[in-house]
mmCIF file of C-alpha atoms and ligand atoms in Angstrom:
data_model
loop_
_atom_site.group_PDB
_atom_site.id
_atom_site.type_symbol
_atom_site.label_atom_id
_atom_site.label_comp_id
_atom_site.label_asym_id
_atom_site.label_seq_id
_atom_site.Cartn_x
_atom_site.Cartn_y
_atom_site.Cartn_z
ATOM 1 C CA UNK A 28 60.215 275.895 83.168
ATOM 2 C CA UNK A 29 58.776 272.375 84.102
ATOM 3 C CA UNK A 30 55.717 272.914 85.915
ATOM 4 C CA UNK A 31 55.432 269.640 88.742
ATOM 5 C CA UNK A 32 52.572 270.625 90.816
ATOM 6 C CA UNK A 33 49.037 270.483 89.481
ATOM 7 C CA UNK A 34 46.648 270.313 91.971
ATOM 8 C CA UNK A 35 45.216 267.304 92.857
ATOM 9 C CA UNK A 36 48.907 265.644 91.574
ATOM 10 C CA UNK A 37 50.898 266.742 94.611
ATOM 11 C CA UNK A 38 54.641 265.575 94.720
ATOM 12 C CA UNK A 39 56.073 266.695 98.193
ATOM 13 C CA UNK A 40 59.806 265.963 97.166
ATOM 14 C CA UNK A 41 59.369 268.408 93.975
ATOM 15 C CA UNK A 42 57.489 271.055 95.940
ATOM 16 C CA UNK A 43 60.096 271.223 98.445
ATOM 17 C CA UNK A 44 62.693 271.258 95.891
ATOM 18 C CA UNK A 45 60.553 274.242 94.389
ATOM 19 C CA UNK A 46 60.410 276.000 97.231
ATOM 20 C CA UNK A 47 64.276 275.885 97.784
ATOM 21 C CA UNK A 48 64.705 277.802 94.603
ATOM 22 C CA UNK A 49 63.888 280.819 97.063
ATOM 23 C CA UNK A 50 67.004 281.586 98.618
ATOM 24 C CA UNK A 51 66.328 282.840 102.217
ATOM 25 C CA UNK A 52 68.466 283.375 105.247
ATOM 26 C CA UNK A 53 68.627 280.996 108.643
ATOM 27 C CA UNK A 54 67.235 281.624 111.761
ATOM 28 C CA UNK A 55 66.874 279.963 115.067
ATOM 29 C CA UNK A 56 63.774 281.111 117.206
ATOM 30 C CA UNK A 57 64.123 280.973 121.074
ATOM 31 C CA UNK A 58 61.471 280.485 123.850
ATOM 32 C CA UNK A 59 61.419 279.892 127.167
ATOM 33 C CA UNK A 60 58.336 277.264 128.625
ATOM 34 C CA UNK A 61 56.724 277.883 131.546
ATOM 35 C CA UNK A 62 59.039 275.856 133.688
ATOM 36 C CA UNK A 63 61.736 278.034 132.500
ATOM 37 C CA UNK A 64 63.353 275.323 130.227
ATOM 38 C CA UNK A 65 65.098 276.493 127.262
ATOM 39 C CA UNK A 66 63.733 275.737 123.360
ATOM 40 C CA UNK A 67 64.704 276.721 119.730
ATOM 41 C CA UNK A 68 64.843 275.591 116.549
ATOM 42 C CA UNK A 69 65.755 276.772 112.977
ATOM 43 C CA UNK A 70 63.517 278.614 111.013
ATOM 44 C CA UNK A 71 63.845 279.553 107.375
ATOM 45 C CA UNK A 72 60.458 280.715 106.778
ATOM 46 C CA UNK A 73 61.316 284.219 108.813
ATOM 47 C CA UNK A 74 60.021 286.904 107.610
ATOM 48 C CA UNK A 75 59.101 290.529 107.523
ATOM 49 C CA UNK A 76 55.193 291.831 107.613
ATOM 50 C CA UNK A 77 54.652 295.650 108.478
ATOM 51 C CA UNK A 78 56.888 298.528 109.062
ATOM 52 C CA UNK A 79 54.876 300.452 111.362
ATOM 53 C CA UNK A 80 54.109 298.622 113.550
ATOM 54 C CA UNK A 81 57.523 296.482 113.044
ATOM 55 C CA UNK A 82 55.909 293.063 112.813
ATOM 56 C CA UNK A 83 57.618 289.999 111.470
ATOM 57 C CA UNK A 84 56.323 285.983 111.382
ATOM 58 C CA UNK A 85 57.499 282.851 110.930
ATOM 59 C CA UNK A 86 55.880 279.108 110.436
ATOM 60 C CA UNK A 87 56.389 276.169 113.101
ATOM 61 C CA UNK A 88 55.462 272.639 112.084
ATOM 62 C CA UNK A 89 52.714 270.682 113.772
ATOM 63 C CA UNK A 90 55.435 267.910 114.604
ATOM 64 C CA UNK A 91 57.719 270.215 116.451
ATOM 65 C CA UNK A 92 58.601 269.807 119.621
ATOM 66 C CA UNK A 93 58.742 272.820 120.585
ATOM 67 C CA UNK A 94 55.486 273.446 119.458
ATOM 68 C CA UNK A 95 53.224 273.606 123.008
ATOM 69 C CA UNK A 96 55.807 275.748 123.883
ATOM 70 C CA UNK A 97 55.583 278.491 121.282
ATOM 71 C CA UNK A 98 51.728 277.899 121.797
ATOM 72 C CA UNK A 99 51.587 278.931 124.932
ATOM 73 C CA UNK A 100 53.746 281.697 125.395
ATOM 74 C CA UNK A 101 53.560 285.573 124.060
ATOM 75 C CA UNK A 102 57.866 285.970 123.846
ATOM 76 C CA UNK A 103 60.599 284.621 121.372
ATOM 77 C CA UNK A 104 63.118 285.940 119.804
ATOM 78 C CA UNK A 105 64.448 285.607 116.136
ATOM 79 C CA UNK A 106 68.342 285.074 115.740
ATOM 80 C CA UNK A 107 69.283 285.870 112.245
ATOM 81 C CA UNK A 108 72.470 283.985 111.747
ATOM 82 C CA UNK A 109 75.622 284.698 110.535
ATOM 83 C CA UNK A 110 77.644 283.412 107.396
ATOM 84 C CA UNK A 111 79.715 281.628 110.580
ATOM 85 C CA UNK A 112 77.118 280.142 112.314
ATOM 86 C CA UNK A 113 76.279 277.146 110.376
ATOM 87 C CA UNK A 114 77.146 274.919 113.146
ATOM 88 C CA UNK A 115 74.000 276.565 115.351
ATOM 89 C CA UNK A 116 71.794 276.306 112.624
ATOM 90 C CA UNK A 117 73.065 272.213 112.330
ATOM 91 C CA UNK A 118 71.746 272.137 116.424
ATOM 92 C CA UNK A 119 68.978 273.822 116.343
ATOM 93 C CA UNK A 120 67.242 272.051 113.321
ATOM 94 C CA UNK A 121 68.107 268.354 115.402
ATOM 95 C CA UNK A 122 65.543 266.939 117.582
ATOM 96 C CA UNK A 123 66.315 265.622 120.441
ATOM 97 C CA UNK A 124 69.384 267.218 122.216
ATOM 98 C CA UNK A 125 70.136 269.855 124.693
ATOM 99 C CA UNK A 126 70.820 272.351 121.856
ATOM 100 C CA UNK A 127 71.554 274.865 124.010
ATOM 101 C CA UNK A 128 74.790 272.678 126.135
ATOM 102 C CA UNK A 129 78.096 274.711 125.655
ATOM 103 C CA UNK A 130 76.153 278.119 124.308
ATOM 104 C CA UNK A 131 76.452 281.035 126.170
ATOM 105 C CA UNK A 132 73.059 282.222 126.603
ATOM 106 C CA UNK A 133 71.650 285.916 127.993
ATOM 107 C CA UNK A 134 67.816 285.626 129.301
ATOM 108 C CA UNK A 135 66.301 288.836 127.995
ATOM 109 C CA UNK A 136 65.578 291.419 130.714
ATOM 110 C CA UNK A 137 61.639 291.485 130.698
ATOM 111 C CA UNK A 138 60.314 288.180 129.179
ATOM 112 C CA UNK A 139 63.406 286.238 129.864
ATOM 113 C CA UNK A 140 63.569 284.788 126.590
ATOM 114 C CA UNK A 141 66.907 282.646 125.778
ATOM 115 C CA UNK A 142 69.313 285.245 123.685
ATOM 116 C CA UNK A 143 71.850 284.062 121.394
ATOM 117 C CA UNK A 144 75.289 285.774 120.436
ATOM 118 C CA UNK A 145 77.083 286.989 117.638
ATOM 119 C CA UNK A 146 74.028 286.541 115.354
ATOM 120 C CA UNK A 147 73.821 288.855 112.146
ATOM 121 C CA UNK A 148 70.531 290.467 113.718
ATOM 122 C CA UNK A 149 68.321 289.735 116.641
ATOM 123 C CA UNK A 150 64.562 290.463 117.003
ATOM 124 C CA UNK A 151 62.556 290.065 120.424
ATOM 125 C CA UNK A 152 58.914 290.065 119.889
ATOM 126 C CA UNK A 153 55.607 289.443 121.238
ATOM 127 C CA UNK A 154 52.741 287.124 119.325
ATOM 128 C CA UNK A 155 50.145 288.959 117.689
ATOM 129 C CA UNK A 156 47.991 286.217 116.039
ATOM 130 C CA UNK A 157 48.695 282.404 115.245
ATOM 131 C CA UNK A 158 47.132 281.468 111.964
ATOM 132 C CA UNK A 159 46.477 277.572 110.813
ATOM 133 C CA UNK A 160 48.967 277.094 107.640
ATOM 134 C CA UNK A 161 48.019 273.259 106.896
ATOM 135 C CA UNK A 162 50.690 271.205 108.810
ATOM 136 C CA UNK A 163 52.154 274.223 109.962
ATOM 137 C CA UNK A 164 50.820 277.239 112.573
ATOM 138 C CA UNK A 165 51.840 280.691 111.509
ATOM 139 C CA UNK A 166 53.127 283.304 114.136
ATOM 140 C CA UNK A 167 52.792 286.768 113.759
ATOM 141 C CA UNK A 168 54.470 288.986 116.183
ATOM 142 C CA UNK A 169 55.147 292.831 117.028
ATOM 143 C CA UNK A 170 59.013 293.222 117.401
ATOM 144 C CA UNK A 171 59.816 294.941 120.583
ATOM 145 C CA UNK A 172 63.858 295.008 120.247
ATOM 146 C CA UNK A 173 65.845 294.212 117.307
ATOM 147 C CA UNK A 174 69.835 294.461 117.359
ATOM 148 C CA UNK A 175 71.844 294.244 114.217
ATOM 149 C CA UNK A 176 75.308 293.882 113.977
ATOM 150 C CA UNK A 177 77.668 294.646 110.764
ATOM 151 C CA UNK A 178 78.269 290.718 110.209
ATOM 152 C CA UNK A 179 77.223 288.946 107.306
ATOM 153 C CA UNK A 180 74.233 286.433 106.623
ATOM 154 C CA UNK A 181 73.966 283.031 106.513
ATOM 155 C CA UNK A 182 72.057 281.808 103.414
ATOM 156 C CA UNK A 183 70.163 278.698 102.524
ATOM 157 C CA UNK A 184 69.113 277.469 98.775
ATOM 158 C CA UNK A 185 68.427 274.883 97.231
ATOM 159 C CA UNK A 186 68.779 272.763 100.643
ATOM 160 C CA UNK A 187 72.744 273.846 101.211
ATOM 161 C CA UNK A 188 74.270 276.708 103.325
ATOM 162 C CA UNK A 189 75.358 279.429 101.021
ATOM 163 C CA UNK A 190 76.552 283.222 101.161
ATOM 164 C CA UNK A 191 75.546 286.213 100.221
ATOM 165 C CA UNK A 192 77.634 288.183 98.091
ATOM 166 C CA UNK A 193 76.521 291.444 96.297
ATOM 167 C CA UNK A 194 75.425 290.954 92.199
ATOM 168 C CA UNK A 195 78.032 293.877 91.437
ATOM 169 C CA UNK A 196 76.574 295.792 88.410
ATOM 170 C CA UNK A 197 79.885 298.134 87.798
ATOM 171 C CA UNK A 198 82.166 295.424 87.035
ATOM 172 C CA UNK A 199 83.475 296.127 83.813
ATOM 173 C CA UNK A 200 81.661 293.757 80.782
ATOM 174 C CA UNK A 201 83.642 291.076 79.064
ATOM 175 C CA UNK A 202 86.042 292.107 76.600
ATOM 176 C CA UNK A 203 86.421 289.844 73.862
ATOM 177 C CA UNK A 204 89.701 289.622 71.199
ATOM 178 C CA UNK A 205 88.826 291.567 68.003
ATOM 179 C CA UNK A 206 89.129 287.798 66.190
ATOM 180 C CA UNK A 207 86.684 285.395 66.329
ATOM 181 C CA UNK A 208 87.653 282.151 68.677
ATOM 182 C CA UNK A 209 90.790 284.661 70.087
ATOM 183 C CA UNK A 210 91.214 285.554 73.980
ATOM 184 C CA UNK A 211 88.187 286.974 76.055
ATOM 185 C CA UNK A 212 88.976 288.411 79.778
ATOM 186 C CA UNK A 213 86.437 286.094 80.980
ATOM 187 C CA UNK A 214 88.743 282.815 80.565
ATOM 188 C CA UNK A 215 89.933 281.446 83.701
ATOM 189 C CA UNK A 216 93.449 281.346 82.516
ATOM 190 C CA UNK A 217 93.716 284.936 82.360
ATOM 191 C CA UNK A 218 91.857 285.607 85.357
ATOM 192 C CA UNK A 219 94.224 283.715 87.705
ATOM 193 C CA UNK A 220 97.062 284.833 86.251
ATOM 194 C CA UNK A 221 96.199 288.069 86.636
ATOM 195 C CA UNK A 222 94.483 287.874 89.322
ATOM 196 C CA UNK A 223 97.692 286.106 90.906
ATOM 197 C CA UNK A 224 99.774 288.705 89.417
ATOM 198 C CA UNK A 225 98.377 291.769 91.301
ATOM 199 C CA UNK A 226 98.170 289.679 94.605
ATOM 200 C CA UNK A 227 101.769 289.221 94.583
ATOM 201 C CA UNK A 228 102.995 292.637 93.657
ATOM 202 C CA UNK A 229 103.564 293.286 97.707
ATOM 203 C CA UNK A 230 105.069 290.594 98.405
ATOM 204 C CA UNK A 231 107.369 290.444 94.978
ATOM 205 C CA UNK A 232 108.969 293.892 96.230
ATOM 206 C CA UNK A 233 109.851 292.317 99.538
ATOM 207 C CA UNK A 234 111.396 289.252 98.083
ATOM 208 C CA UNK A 235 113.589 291.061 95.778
ATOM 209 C CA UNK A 236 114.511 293.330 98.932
ATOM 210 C CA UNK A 237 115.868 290.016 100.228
ATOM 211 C CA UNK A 238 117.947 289.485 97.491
ATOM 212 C CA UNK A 239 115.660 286.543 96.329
ATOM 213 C CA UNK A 240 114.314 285.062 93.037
ATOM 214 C CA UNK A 241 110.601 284.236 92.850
ATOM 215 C CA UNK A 242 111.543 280.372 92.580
ATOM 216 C CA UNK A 243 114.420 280.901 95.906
ATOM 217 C CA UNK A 244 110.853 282.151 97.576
ATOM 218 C CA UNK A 245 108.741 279.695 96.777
ATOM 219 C CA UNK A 246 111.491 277.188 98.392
ATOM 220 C CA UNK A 247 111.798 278.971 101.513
ATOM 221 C CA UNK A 248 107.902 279.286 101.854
ATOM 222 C CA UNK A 249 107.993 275.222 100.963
ATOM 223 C CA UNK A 250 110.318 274.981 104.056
ATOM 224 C CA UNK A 251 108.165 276.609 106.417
ATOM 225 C CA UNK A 252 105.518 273.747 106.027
ATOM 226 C CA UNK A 253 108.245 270.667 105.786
ATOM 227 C CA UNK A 254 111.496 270.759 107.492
ATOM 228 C CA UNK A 255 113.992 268.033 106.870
ATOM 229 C CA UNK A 256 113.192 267.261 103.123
ATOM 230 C CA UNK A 257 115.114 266.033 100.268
ATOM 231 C CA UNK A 258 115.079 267.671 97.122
ATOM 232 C CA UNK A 259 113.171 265.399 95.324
ATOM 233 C CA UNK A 260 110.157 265.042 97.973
ATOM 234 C CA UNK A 261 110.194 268.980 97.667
ATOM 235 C CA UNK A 262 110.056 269.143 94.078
ATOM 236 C CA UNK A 263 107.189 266.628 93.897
ATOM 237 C CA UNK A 264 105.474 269.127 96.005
ATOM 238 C CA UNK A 265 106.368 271.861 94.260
ATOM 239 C CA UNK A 266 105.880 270.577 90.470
ATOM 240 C CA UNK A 267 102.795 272.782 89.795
ATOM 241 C CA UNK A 268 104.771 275.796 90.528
ATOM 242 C CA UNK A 269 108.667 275.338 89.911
ATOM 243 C CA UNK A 270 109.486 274.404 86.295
ATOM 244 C CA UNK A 271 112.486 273.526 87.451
ATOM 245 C CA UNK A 272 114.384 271.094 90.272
ATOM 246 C CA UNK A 273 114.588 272.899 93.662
ATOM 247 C CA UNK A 274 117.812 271.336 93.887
ATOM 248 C CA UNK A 275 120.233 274.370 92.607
ATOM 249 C CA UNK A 276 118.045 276.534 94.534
ATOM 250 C CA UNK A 277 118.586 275.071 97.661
ATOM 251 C CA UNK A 278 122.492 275.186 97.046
ATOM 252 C CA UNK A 279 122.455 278.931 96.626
ATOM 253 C CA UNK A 280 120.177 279.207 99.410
ATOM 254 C CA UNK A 281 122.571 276.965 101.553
ATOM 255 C CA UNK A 282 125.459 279.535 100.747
ATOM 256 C CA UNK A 283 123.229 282.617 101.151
ATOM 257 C CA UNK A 284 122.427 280.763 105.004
ATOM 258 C CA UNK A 285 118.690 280.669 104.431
ATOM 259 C CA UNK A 286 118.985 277.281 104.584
ATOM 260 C CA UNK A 287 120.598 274.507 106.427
ATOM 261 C CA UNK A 288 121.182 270.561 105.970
ATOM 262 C CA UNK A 289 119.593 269.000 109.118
ATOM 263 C CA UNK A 290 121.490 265.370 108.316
ATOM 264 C CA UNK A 291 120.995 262.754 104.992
ATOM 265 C CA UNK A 292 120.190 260.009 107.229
ATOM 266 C CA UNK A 293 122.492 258.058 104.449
ATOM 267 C CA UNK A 294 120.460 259.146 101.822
ATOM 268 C CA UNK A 295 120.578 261.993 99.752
ATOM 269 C CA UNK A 296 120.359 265.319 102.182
ATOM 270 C CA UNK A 297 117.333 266.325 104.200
ATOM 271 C CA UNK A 298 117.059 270.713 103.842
ATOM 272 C CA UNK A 299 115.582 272.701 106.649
ATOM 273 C CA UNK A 300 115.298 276.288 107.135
ATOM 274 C CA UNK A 301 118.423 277.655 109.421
ATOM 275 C CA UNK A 302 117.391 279.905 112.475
ATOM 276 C CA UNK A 303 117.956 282.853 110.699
ATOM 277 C CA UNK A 304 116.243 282.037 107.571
ATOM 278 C CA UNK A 305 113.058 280.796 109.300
ATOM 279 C CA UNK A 306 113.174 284.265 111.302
ATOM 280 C CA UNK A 307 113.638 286.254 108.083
ATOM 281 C CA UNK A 308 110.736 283.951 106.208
ATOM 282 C CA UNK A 309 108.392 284.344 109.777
ATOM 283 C CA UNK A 310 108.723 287.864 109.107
ATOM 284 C CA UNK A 311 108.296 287.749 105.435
ATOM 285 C CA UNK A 312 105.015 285.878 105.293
ATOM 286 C CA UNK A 313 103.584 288.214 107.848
ATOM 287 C CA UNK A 314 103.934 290.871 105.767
ATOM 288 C CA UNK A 315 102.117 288.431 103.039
ATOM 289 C CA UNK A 316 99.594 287.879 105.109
ATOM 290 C CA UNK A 317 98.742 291.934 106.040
ATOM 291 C CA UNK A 318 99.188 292.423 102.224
ATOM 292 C CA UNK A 319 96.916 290.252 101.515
ATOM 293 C CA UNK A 320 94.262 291.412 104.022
ATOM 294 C CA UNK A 321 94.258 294.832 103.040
ATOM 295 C CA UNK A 322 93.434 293.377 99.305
ATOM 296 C CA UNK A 323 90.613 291.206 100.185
ATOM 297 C CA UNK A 324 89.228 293.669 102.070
ATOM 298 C CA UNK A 325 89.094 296.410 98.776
ATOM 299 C CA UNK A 326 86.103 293.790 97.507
ATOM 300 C CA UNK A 327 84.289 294.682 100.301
ATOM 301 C CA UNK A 328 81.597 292.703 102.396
ATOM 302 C CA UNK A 329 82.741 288.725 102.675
ATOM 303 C CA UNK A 330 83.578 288.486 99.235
ATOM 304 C CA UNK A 331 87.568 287.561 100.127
ATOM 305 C CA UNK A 332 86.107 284.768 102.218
ATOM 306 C CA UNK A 333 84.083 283.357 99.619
ATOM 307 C CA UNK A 334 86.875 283.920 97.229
ATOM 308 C CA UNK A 335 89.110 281.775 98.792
ATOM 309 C CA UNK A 336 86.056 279.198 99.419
ATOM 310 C CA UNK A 337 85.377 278.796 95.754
ATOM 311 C CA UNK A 338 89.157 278.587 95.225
ATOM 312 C CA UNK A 339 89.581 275.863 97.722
ATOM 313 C CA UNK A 340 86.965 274.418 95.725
ATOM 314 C CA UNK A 341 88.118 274.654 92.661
ATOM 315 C CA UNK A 342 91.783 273.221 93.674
ATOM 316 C CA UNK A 343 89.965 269.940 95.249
ATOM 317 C CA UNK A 344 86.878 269.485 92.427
ATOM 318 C CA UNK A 345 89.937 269.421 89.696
ATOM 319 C CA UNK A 346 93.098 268.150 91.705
ATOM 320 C CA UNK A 347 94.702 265.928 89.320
ATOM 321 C CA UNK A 348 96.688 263.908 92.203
ATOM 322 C CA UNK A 349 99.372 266.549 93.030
ATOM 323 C CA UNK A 350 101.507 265.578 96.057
ATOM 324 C CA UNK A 351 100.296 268.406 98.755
ATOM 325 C CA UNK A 352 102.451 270.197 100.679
ATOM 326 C CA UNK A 353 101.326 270.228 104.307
ATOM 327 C CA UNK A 354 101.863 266.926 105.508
ATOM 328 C CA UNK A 355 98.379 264.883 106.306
HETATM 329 C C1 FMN B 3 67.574 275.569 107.105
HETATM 330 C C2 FMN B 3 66.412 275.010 107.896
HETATM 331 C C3 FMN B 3 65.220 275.702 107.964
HETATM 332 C C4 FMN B 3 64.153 275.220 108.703
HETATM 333 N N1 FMN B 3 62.997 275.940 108.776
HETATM 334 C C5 FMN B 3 61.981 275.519 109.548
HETATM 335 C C6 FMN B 3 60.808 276.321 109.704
HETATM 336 O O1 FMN B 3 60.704 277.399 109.146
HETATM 337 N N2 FMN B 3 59.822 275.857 110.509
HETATM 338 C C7 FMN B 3 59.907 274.647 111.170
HETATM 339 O O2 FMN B 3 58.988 274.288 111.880
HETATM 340 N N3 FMN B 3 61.023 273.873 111.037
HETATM 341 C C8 FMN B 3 62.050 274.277 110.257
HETATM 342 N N4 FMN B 3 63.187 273.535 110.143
HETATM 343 C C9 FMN B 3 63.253 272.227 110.830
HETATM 344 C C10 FMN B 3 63.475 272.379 112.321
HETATM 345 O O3 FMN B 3 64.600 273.164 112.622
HETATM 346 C C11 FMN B 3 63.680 270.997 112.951
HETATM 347 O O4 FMN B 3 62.579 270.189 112.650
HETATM 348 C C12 FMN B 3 63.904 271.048 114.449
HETATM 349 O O5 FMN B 3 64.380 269.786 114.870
HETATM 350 C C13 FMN B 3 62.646 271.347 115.226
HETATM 351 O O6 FMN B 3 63.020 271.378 116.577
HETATM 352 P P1 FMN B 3 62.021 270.969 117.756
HETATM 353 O O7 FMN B 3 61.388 269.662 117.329
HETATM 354 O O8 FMN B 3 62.910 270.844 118.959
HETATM 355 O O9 FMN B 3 61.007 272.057 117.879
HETATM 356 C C14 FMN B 3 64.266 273.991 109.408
HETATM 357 C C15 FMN B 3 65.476 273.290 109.339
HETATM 358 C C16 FMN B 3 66.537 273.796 108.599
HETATM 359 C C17 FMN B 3 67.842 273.049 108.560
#
């Protein structure tokens, strides 16, 4: 570990660097002045004191704005975000703005403090002490209501939004090949293709129901983002997944009537999906998409959100140039 801070050699940029190594959640704090005007800001220094009694604090810079306001009065309230809400956090830590414009705001019954919705948790509470912290003032308070709601937290690290997702000690451990240098379960290969394997079984039965190959699928699904396309411009689109041209495929699906020619436009012929095969596909894909659902939600918590995220990642950090499907 490199040790930076010595005192008496302070480096603010490595401190605060140091200090994101603590992964906390995002807040935004509320108050009302005594004009009745609106304030908040985001907070990541929340956090909890004493059970009994329920007391949390927080830290407010000197250079806030808000800080006469926090000063003076006894009632905020702490708004612990949600994985979603990363677009309130973005106002709330911006100077200079009506950050409340467009929100739809409650004023708490007694102290009329500003409440925010669809937050992950909500505490109202009352200042017990104000401490100096150096450039900042610490506030204690007592919490006098506290909501939570089953959503999931919005995290910060490192100076970048994150999620939470549980450190899940029953997964099976690694298996490795009985050689040396052979296969191991942890290589990605195997891990998509399986992984893509048992995502599909659903979806495989209904295709073959329909009387269609994998490839015949992955053509009609194709159609449903581009209509009027020639063969070629589809199996540019399609090269990481077909090894083969789409354009025998479309022919059978032409005489099956999944698929019609909408004109050549004297070139070669444009494909679309006929009415009935875009109904059939409509219905198709919504039975992917329920499939699917009821899948990503066997991880549990948000972890088929953040699946997907670090997939989407992973597609655009290594995307060798592939022509994309949907259109820009
Ligand atoms: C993730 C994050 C956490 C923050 N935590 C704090 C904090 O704990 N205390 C603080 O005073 N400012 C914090 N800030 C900065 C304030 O949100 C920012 O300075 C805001 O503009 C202050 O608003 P005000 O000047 O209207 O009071 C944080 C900003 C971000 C993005």
């Amino acid at each position: 570990m490199d040790a930076v801070l010595r005192s008496g050699n302070h480096d603010p940029k490595a401190f605060r660097a140091a200090l994101g190594s603590f992964a906390t959640g995002v807040t935004v704090i509320t108050a009302r002045s005594g004009d009745g005007t609106p304030v908040g800001l985001t907070a990541n220094s929340f956090n909890s004191v004493s059970l009994d009694p329920p007391m949390v604090l927080w830290s407010l810079a000197k250079s806030s704005r808000s800080l006469p306001v926090f000063m003076d009065t006894e009632h905020w309230a702490v708004h612990v975000l949600a994985a979603e809400q990363q677009a309130l956090s973005d106002v709330f830590a911006r100077a200079g703005e009506d950050k409340f414009a467009g929100l739809h705001v409650v004023s708490a019954e007694s102290s009329g403090v500003p409440l925010l919705q669809s937050c992950a948790a909500r505490f109202e509470c009352r200042t017990s002490f104000r401490y100096e912290g150096g450039d900042h003032v610490i506030i204690v308070g007592e919490v006098i209501a506290f909501e939570r709601s089953a959503r999931s937290p919005l995290v910060f690290h490192a100076g970048r939004y994150a999620r939470a997702t549980e450190h899940d000690r029953s997964l099976p451990q690694t298996r490795s090949a009985r050689v040396a240098g052979g296969l191991n379960d942890d290589m990605l290969g195997y891990l998509l293709g399986r992984a893509h394997y048992q995502s599909h079984a659903g979806l495989r039965e209904l295709v073959r129901a329909e009387g269609l190959s994998e490839a015949e699928w992955i053509v009609i699904a194709a159609l449903t983002v581009q209509d009027g396309v020639t063969a070629a411009s589809l199996d540019a689109a399609l090269s990481y997944v077909l090894d083969a041209s789409c354009e025998p495929l479309l022919y059978t699906l032409l005489a099956q009537g999944w698929v019609a020619i909408a004109g050549s436009a004297g070139g070669p012929p444009l494909y679309r999906l006929s009415d009935s095969g875009r109904t059939r596909s409509v219905l198709l894909l919504a039975a992917a998409k329920s499939r699917e659902s009821d899948l990503l939600a066997r991880m549990g918590g948000d972890d088929g959100l953040l699946l997907k995220a670090l997939l989407r990642k992973f597609i655009t950090s290594t995307n060798p140039g592939l022509a994309d499907l949907w259109p820009a």
